[in-house]
Each structure stands twice: as structure tokens, then as C-alpha cells.
Amino acid sequence: MIQLAFESAFDPFHAVFRILRLTEFSTQAIEIVRLKILDVYVAEPRRCLAIRVPPALKKKAKLAAICQPPIYGSRPRIETLFNRMSPMQDAAIQTLVMQGLLDADAFSNGMAQRTEAPLSTKLSARIASSNESQKNLMTFLLLDLGEIGFNGPNGLKARTGLGEFRYDLV
């Protein structure tokens, strides 16, 4: 028997959707590396529980993790997931830049900034609906974790384990 399985985390088209969700929710430019880390948690919200957050954010991390849809089968470690998602994320971000949906100048500076280019009504409604239904997740990722620095031993890379921080200038 042949079995086909769809894994949204490894689908470049779904990566486009997730990146748009993040950039639509945020009004500020986001570092591309930070965006890629946050995308992992949009793809698998339950992993928010493993982020080393200050005690004040523990409850918000639990609320964010509740947004996880059912998962069937075993999942790779988060580091493996992050590394396997990276090529799809890169393709998605480059496509959005080429389509004019992300700012090319910001991209050349390592940032992702949504442009004023309009999305289709249907896509815009789907993004808004997804962001609203997972508002706890999006708020946790972009607002609460946004207040945490990115570099150093207490930065987002170290707290998630998804980036090298030992050589960061702090």
C-alpha cells in the first residue's frame, strides 16, 4: 500500500502562508533569522512549552501551545525540524520578496518587512482568520518574545536552542 502524507512544516507554499501570517501580524520589520525561528512555532505551537521563558511568560506559552492541531506520528527534535524547514522558509521568503510582498531593501539588510502590496481578498481573509483563531500564539511569538533580545545567552536563539549565541556581540 502506498501512503501519501502531507507535512505542512515542509511545504514551501504553506511556508509562504505562515510567513505572511507573521508579517501581517507584526507592524515592524523582523530579522529574517528571528522570523524563521518563529515560523517553527507557528508550524508546531506545542513546541512553545520548551522555550526557556521568564516566569511571567510561562502561562502565555501554555496558552500559545494550546493552538496545536492534532499530530499523528512521532516528530523530530526541534533542532532537526528547524534545519529541515530552512530551505522551504528561504524559498518562501525569496518568493515573497520577488512578488513585492516583502520589502527588497529590508531583505538585503537581513530583515523581513511587509510592503503595502495588497493580497487577494480570499488570502487576506484566511490570514486574518488564522491569526484571530490563534491570537494567543501570535501575541506570544511576536509581542511577548519580541521583547526578549535576540542575541546572547538570554536571547531568543539561546532560549529556543535554535541558533548559536556564544559568539554574539552583546
PDB file of C-alpha atoms in Angstrom:
ATOM      1  CA  MET A   1       0.000   0.000   0.000  1.00  0.00           C
ATOM      2  CA  ILE A   2       1.258   3.453  -0.875  1.00  0.00           C
ATOM      3  CA  GLN A   3       0.616   6.133   1.671  1.00  0.00           C
ATOM      4  CA  LEU A   4       0.991   9.818   0.985  1.00  0.00           C
ATOM      5  CA  ALA A   5       1.292  12.204   3.867  1.00  0.00           C
ATOM      6  CA  PHE A   6       1.273  15.986   3.836  1.00  0.00           C
ATOM      7  CA  GLU A   7       3.513  17.766   6.286  1.00  0.00           C
ATOM      8  CA  SER A   8       2.784  21.478   6.329  1.00  0.00           C
ATOM      9  CA  ALA A   9       6.102  22.296   8.026  1.00  0.00           C
ATOM     10  CA  PHE A  10       7.966  21.097   4.915  1.00  0.00           C
ATOM     11  CA  ASP A  11       5.683  22.614   2.291  1.00  0.00           C
ATOM     12  CA  PRO A  12       7.045  25.816   0.674  1.00  0.00           C
ATOM     13  CA  PHE A  13       3.528  27.035  -0.142  1.00  0.00           C
ATOM     14  CA  HIS A  14       2.466  26.641   3.476  1.00  0.00           C
ATOM     15  CA  ALA A  15       5.688  28.399   4.476  1.00  0.00           C
ATOM     16  CA  VAL A  16       4.568  31.374   2.360  1.00  0.00           C
ATOM     17  CA  PHE A  17       1.269  31.390   4.238  1.00  0.00           C
ATOM     18  CA  ARG A  18       2.961  31.184   7.659  1.00  0.00           C
ATOM     19  CA  ILE A  19       5.475  33.934   6.781  1.00  0.00           C
ATOM     20  CA  LEU A  20       2.617  36.163   5.615  1.00  0.00           C
ATOM     21  CA  ARG A  21       0.764  35.442   8.852  1.00  0.00           C
ATOM     22  CA  LEU A  22       3.761  36.589  10.874  1.00  0.00           C
ATOM     23  CA  THR A  23       4.490  39.680   8.779  1.00  0.00           C
ATOM     24  CA  GLU A  24       0.812  40.693   8.656  1.00  0.00           C
ATOM     25  CA  PHE A  25       0.507  40.415  12.452  1.00  0.00           C
ATOM     26  CA  SER A  26       3.636  42.469  13.071  1.00  0.00           C
ATOM     27  CA  THR A  27       3.822  46.140  12.134  1.00  0.00           C
ATOM     28  CA  GLN A  28       7.614  46.207  12.427  1.00  0.00           C
ATOM     29  CA  ALA A  29      10.400  44.656  10.405  1.00  0.00           C
ATOM     30  CA  ILE A  30      11.548  41.287  11.746  1.00  0.00           C
ATOM     31  CA  GLU A  31      15.059  39.856  11.472  1.00  0.00           C
ATOM     32  CA  ILE A  32      14.921  37.009   8.963  1.00  0.00           C
ATOM     33  CA  VAL A  33      16.612  34.590  11.356  1.00  0.00           C
ATOM     34  CA  ARG A  34      14.070  35.510  14.067  1.00  0.00           C
ATOM     35  CA  LEU A  35      11.257  35.096  11.540  1.00  0.00           C
ATOM     36  CA  LYS A  36      12.481  31.617  10.660  1.00  0.00           C
ATOM     37  CA  ILE A  37      12.659  30.642  14.331  1.00  0.00           C
ATOM     38  CA  LEU A  38       9.148  31.976  14.986  1.00  0.00           C
ATOM     39  CA  ASP A  39       7.867  30.129  11.914  1.00  0.00           C
ATOM     40  CA  VAL A  40       8.808  26.829  13.555  1.00  0.00           C
ATOM     41  CA  TYR A  41       6.432  27.682  16.401  1.00  0.00           C
ATOM     42  CA  VAL A  42       3.663  28.707  14.015  1.00  0.00           C
ATOM     43  CA  ALA A  43       4.037  25.311  12.334  1.00  0.00           C
ATOM     44  CA  GLU A  44       4.096  23.473  15.682  1.00  0.00           C
ATOM     45  CA  PRO A  45       2.733  25.629  18.519  1.00  0.00           C
ATOM     46  CA  ARG A  46       3.104  22.908  21.158  1.00  0.00           C
ATOM     47  CA  ARG A  47       6.846  23.497  20.993  1.00  0.00           C
ATOM     48  CA  CYS A  48       6.299  26.859  22.738  1.00  0.00           C
ATOM     49  CA  LEU A  49       6.316  24.941  26.009  1.00  0.00           C
ATOM     50  CA  ALA A  50      10.007  24.102  25.502  1.00  0.00           C
ATOM     51  CA  ILE A  51      11.118  27.735  25.128  1.00  0.00           C
ATOM     52  CA  ARG A  52      13.022  28.900  28.190  1.00  0.00           C
ATOM     53  CA  VAL A  53      10.918  31.953  29.047  1.00  0.00           C
ATOM     54  CA  PRO A  54      10.846  34.185  32.112  1.00  0.00           C
ATOM     55  CA  PRO A  55       8.328  33.025  34.763  1.00  0.00           C
ATOM     56  CA  ALA A  56       5.936  35.836  33.808  1.00  0.00           C
ATOM     57  CA  LEU A  57       5.545  34.329  30.310  1.00  0.00           C
ATOM     58  CA  LYS A  58       5.007  30.665  31.322  1.00  0.00           C
ATOM     59  CA  LYS A  59       1.216  30.992  31.282  1.00  0.00           C
ATOM     60  CA  LYS A  60       1.266  32.728  27.893  1.00  0.00           C
ATOM     61  CA  ALA A  61       3.468  29.944  26.497  1.00  0.00           C
ATOM     62  CA  LYS A  62       0.886  27.386  27.663  1.00  0.00           C
ATOM     63  CA  LEU A  63      -1.916  29.363  26.008  1.00  0.00           C
ATOM     64  CA  ALA A  64       0.106  29.526  22.796  1.00  0.00           C
ATOM     65  CA  ALA A  65       0.759  25.769  22.860  1.00  0.00           C
ATOM     66  CA  ILE A  66      -2.978  25.038  23.009  1.00  0.00           C
ATOM     67  CA  CYS A  67      -3.221  26.189  19.370  1.00  0.00           C
ATOM     68  CA  GLN A  68      -1.575  22.945  18.207  1.00  0.00           C
ATOM     69  CA  PRO A  69      -3.670  20.919  15.755  1.00  0.00           C
ATOM     70  CA  PRO A  70      -3.596  17.130  16.187  1.00  0.00           C
ATOM     71  CA  ILE A  71      -0.308  15.465  15.256  1.00  0.00           C
ATOM     72  CA  TYR A  72      -0.040  11.881  14.134  1.00  0.00           C
ATOM     73  CA  GLY A  73       3.202  10.010  14.422  1.00  0.00           C
ATOM     74  CA  SER A  74       6.477  10.869  16.047  1.00  0.00           C
ATOM     75  CA  ARG A  75       8.036  14.261  15.497  1.00  0.00           C
ATOM     76  CA  PRO A  76      11.722  15.112  15.059  1.00  0.00           C
ATOM     77  CA  ARG A  77      13.634  17.126  17.631  1.00  0.00           C
ATOM     78  CA  ILE A  78      13.080  20.854  17.251  1.00  0.00           C
ATOM     79  CA  GLU A  79      16.636  21.428  16.014  1.00  0.00           C
ATOM     80  CA  THR A  80      16.100  18.842  13.278  1.00  0.00           C
ATOM     81  CA  LEU A  81      12.725  20.337  12.397  1.00  0.00           C
ATOM     82  CA  PHE A  82      14.251  23.830  12.199  1.00  0.00           C
ATOM     83  CA  ASN A  83      17.069  22.658   9.921  1.00  0.00           C
ATOM     84  CA  ARG A  84      14.718  20.708   7.643  1.00  0.00           C
ATOM     85  CA  MET A  85      12.297  23.655   7.384  1.00  0.00           C
ATOM     86  CA  SER A  86      15.013  26.164   6.487  1.00  0.00           C
ATOM     87  CA  PRO A  87      15.152  25.565   2.693  1.00  0.00           C
ATOM     88  CA  MET A  88      11.364  25.924   2.431  1.00  0.00           C
ATOM     89  CA  GLN A  89      11.453  29.077   4.526  1.00  0.00           C
ATOM     90  CA  ASP A  90      14.217  30.552   2.372  1.00  0.00           C
ATOM     91  CA  ALA A  91      12.258  29.768  -0.797  1.00  0.00           C
ATOM     92  CA  ALA A  92       9.098  31.294   0.690  1.00  0.00           C
ATOM     93  CA  ILE A  93      10.833  34.499   1.799  1.00  0.00           C
ATOM     94  CA  GLN A  94      12.634  34.935  -1.536  1.00  0.00           C
ATOM     95  CA  THR A  95       9.380  34.365  -3.420  1.00  0.00           C
ATOM     96  CA  LEU A  96       7.575  36.960  -1.305  1.00  0.00           C
ATOM     97  CA  VAL A  97      10.382  39.446  -1.983  1.00  0.00           C
ATOM     98  CA  MET A  98      10.259  38.759  -5.736  1.00  0.00           C
ATOM     99  CA  GLN A  99       6.475  39.190  -5.730  1.00  0.00           C
ATOM    100  CA  GLY A 100       6.841  42.543  -3.949  1.00  0.00           C
ATOM    101  CA  LEU A 101       5.036  41.414  -0.804  1.00  0.00           C
ATOM    102  CA  LEU A 102       8.180  41.761   1.323  1.00  0.00           C
ATOM    103  CA  ASP A 103      10.434  44.802   1.015  1.00  0.00           C
ATOM    104  CA  ALA A 104      13.566  44.076  -1.068  1.00  0.00           C
ATOM    105  CA  ASP A 105      15.705  46.700   0.706  1.00  0.00           C
ATOM    106  CA  ALA A 106      14.797  45.306   4.118  1.00  0.00           C
ATOM    107  CA  PHE A 107      15.548  41.802   2.817  1.00  0.00           C
ATOM    108  CA  SER A 108      19.022  42.854   1.658  1.00  0.00           C
ATOM    109  CA  ASN A 109      19.612  44.070   5.234  1.00  0.00           C
ATOM    110  CA  GLY A 110      18.522  40.748   6.753  1.00  0.00           C
ATOM    111  CA  MET A 111      15.028  41.916   7.667  1.00  0.00           C
ATOM    112  CA  ALA A 112      11.514  40.992   6.585  1.00  0.00           C
ATOM    113  CA  GLN A 113       9.066  43.878   6.235  1.00  0.00           C
ATOM    114  CA  ARG A 114       5.640  43.586   4.665  1.00  0.00           C
ATOM    115  CA  THR A 115       5.047  46.074   1.836  1.00  0.00           C
ATOM    116  CA  GLU A 116       1.816  47.854   1.030  1.00  0.00           C
ATOM    117  CA  ALA A 117       1.181  45.495  -1.902  1.00  0.00           C
ATOM    118  CA  PRO A 118      -2.321  44.113  -1.475  1.00  0.00           C
ATOM    119  CA  LEU A 119      -3.085  40.451  -1.026  1.00  0.00           C
ATOM    120  CA  SER A 120      -6.089  38.824  -2.640  1.00  0.00           C
ATOM    121  CA  THR A 121      -9.257  39.232  -0.623  1.00  0.00           C
ATOM    122  CA  LYS A 122      -9.526  35.496  -0.060  1.00  0.00           C
ATOM    123  CA  LEU A 123      -5.915  35.138   1.144  1.00  0.00           C
ATOM    124  CA  SER A 124      -6.149  38.209   3.342  1.00  0.00           C
ATOM    125  CA  ALA A 125      -9.337  36.862   4.943  1.00  0.00           C
ATOM    126  CA  ARG A 126      -7.717  33.452   5.523  1.00  0.00           C
ATOM    127  CA  ILE A 127      -4.666  35.041   7.156  1.00  0.00           C
ATOM    128  CA  ALA A 128      -6.839  37.243   9.358  1.00  0.00           C
ATOM    129  CA  SER A 129      -8.987  34.259  10.335  1.00  0.00           C
ATOM    130  CA  SER A 130      -5.963  32.101  11.186  1.00  0.00           C
ATOM    131  CA  ASN A 131      -4.305  34.868  13.161  1.00  0.00           C
ATOM    132  CA  GLU A 132      -7.521  35.563  15.061  1.00  0.00           C
ATOM    133  CA  SER A 133      -8.132  31.899  15.891  1.00  0.00           C
ATOM    134  CA  GLN A 134      -4.542  31.598  17.117  1.00  0.00           C
ATOM    135  CA  LYS A 135      -4.270  35.051  18.639  1.00  0.00           C
ATOM    136  CA  ASN A 136      -2.622  33.713  21.817  1.00  0.00           C
ATOM    137  CA  LEU A 137       0.112  32.107  19.730  1.00  0.00           C
ATOM    138  CA  MET A 138       0.735  35.137  17.533  1.00  0.00           C
ATOM    139  CA  THR A 139       0.748  37.517  20.501  1.00  0.00           C
ATOM    140  CA  PHE A 140       3.162  35.278  22.389  1.00  0.00           C
ATOM    141  CA  LEU A 141       5.535  34.934  19.445  1.00  0.00           C
ATOM    142  CA  LEU A 142       5.570  38.487  18.140  1.00  0.00           C
ATOM    143  CA  LEU A 143       4.815  40.640  21.162  1.00  0.00           C
ATOM    144  CA  ASP A 144       5.954  38.713  24.231  1.00  0.00           C
ATOM    145  CA  LEU A 145       9.014  37.061  22.678  1.00  0.00           C
ATOM    146  CA  GLY A 146       9.582  40.264  20.708  1.00  0.00           C
ATOM    147  CA  GLU A 147      10.561  41.950  23.960  1.00  0.00           C
ATOM    148  CA  ILE A 148      13.293  39.381  24.510  1.00  0.00           C
ATOM    149  CA  GLY A 149      16.568  40.202  22.827  1.00  0.00           C
ATOM    150  CA  PHE A 150      17.776  38.014  20.015  1.00  0.00           C
ATOM    151  CA  ASN A 151      21.482  37.564  20.815  1.00  0.00           C
ATOM    152  CA  GLY A 152      23.431  36.397  23.822  1.00  0.00           C
ATOM    153  CA  PRO A 153      22.828  33.754  26.488  1.00  0.00           C
ATOM    154  CA  ASN A 154      19.395  35.161  27.350  1.00  0.00           C
ATOM    155  CA  GLY A 155      18.370  35.939  23.785  1.00  0.00           C
ATOM    156  CA  LEU A 156      15.804  34.140  21.671  1.00  0.00           C
ATOM    157  CA  LYS A 157      18.389  31.954  19.924  1.00  0.00           C
ATOM    158  CA  ALA A 158      19.635  30.593  23.257  1.00  0.00           C
ATOM    159  CA  ARG A 159      16.171  30.299  24.817  1.00  0.00           C
ATOM    160  CA  THR A 160      14.882  28.228  21.899  1.00  0.00           C
ATOM    161  CA  GLY A 161      18.108  26.332  21.212  1.00  0.00           C
ATOM    162  CA  LEU A 162      17.731  27.200  17.522  1.00  0.00           C
ATOM    163  CA  GLY A 163      20.783  29.321  16.993  1.00  0.00           C
ATOM    164  CA  GLU A 164      24.390  29.738  18.002  1.00  0.00           C
ATOM    165  CA  PHE A 165      24.705  32.513  20.572  1.00  0.00           C
ATOM    166  CA  ARG A 166      28.118  32.008  22.148  1.00  0.00           C
ATOM    167  CA  TYR A 167      29.852  34.288  19.661  1.00  0.00           C
ATOM    168  CA  ASP A 168      27.252  37.039  19.639  1.00  0.00           C
ATOM    169  CA  LEU A 169      28.269  40.586  20.433  1.00  0.00           C
ATOM    170  CA  VAL A 170      26.081  41.629  23.323  1.00  0.00           C
TER     171      VAL A 170
END
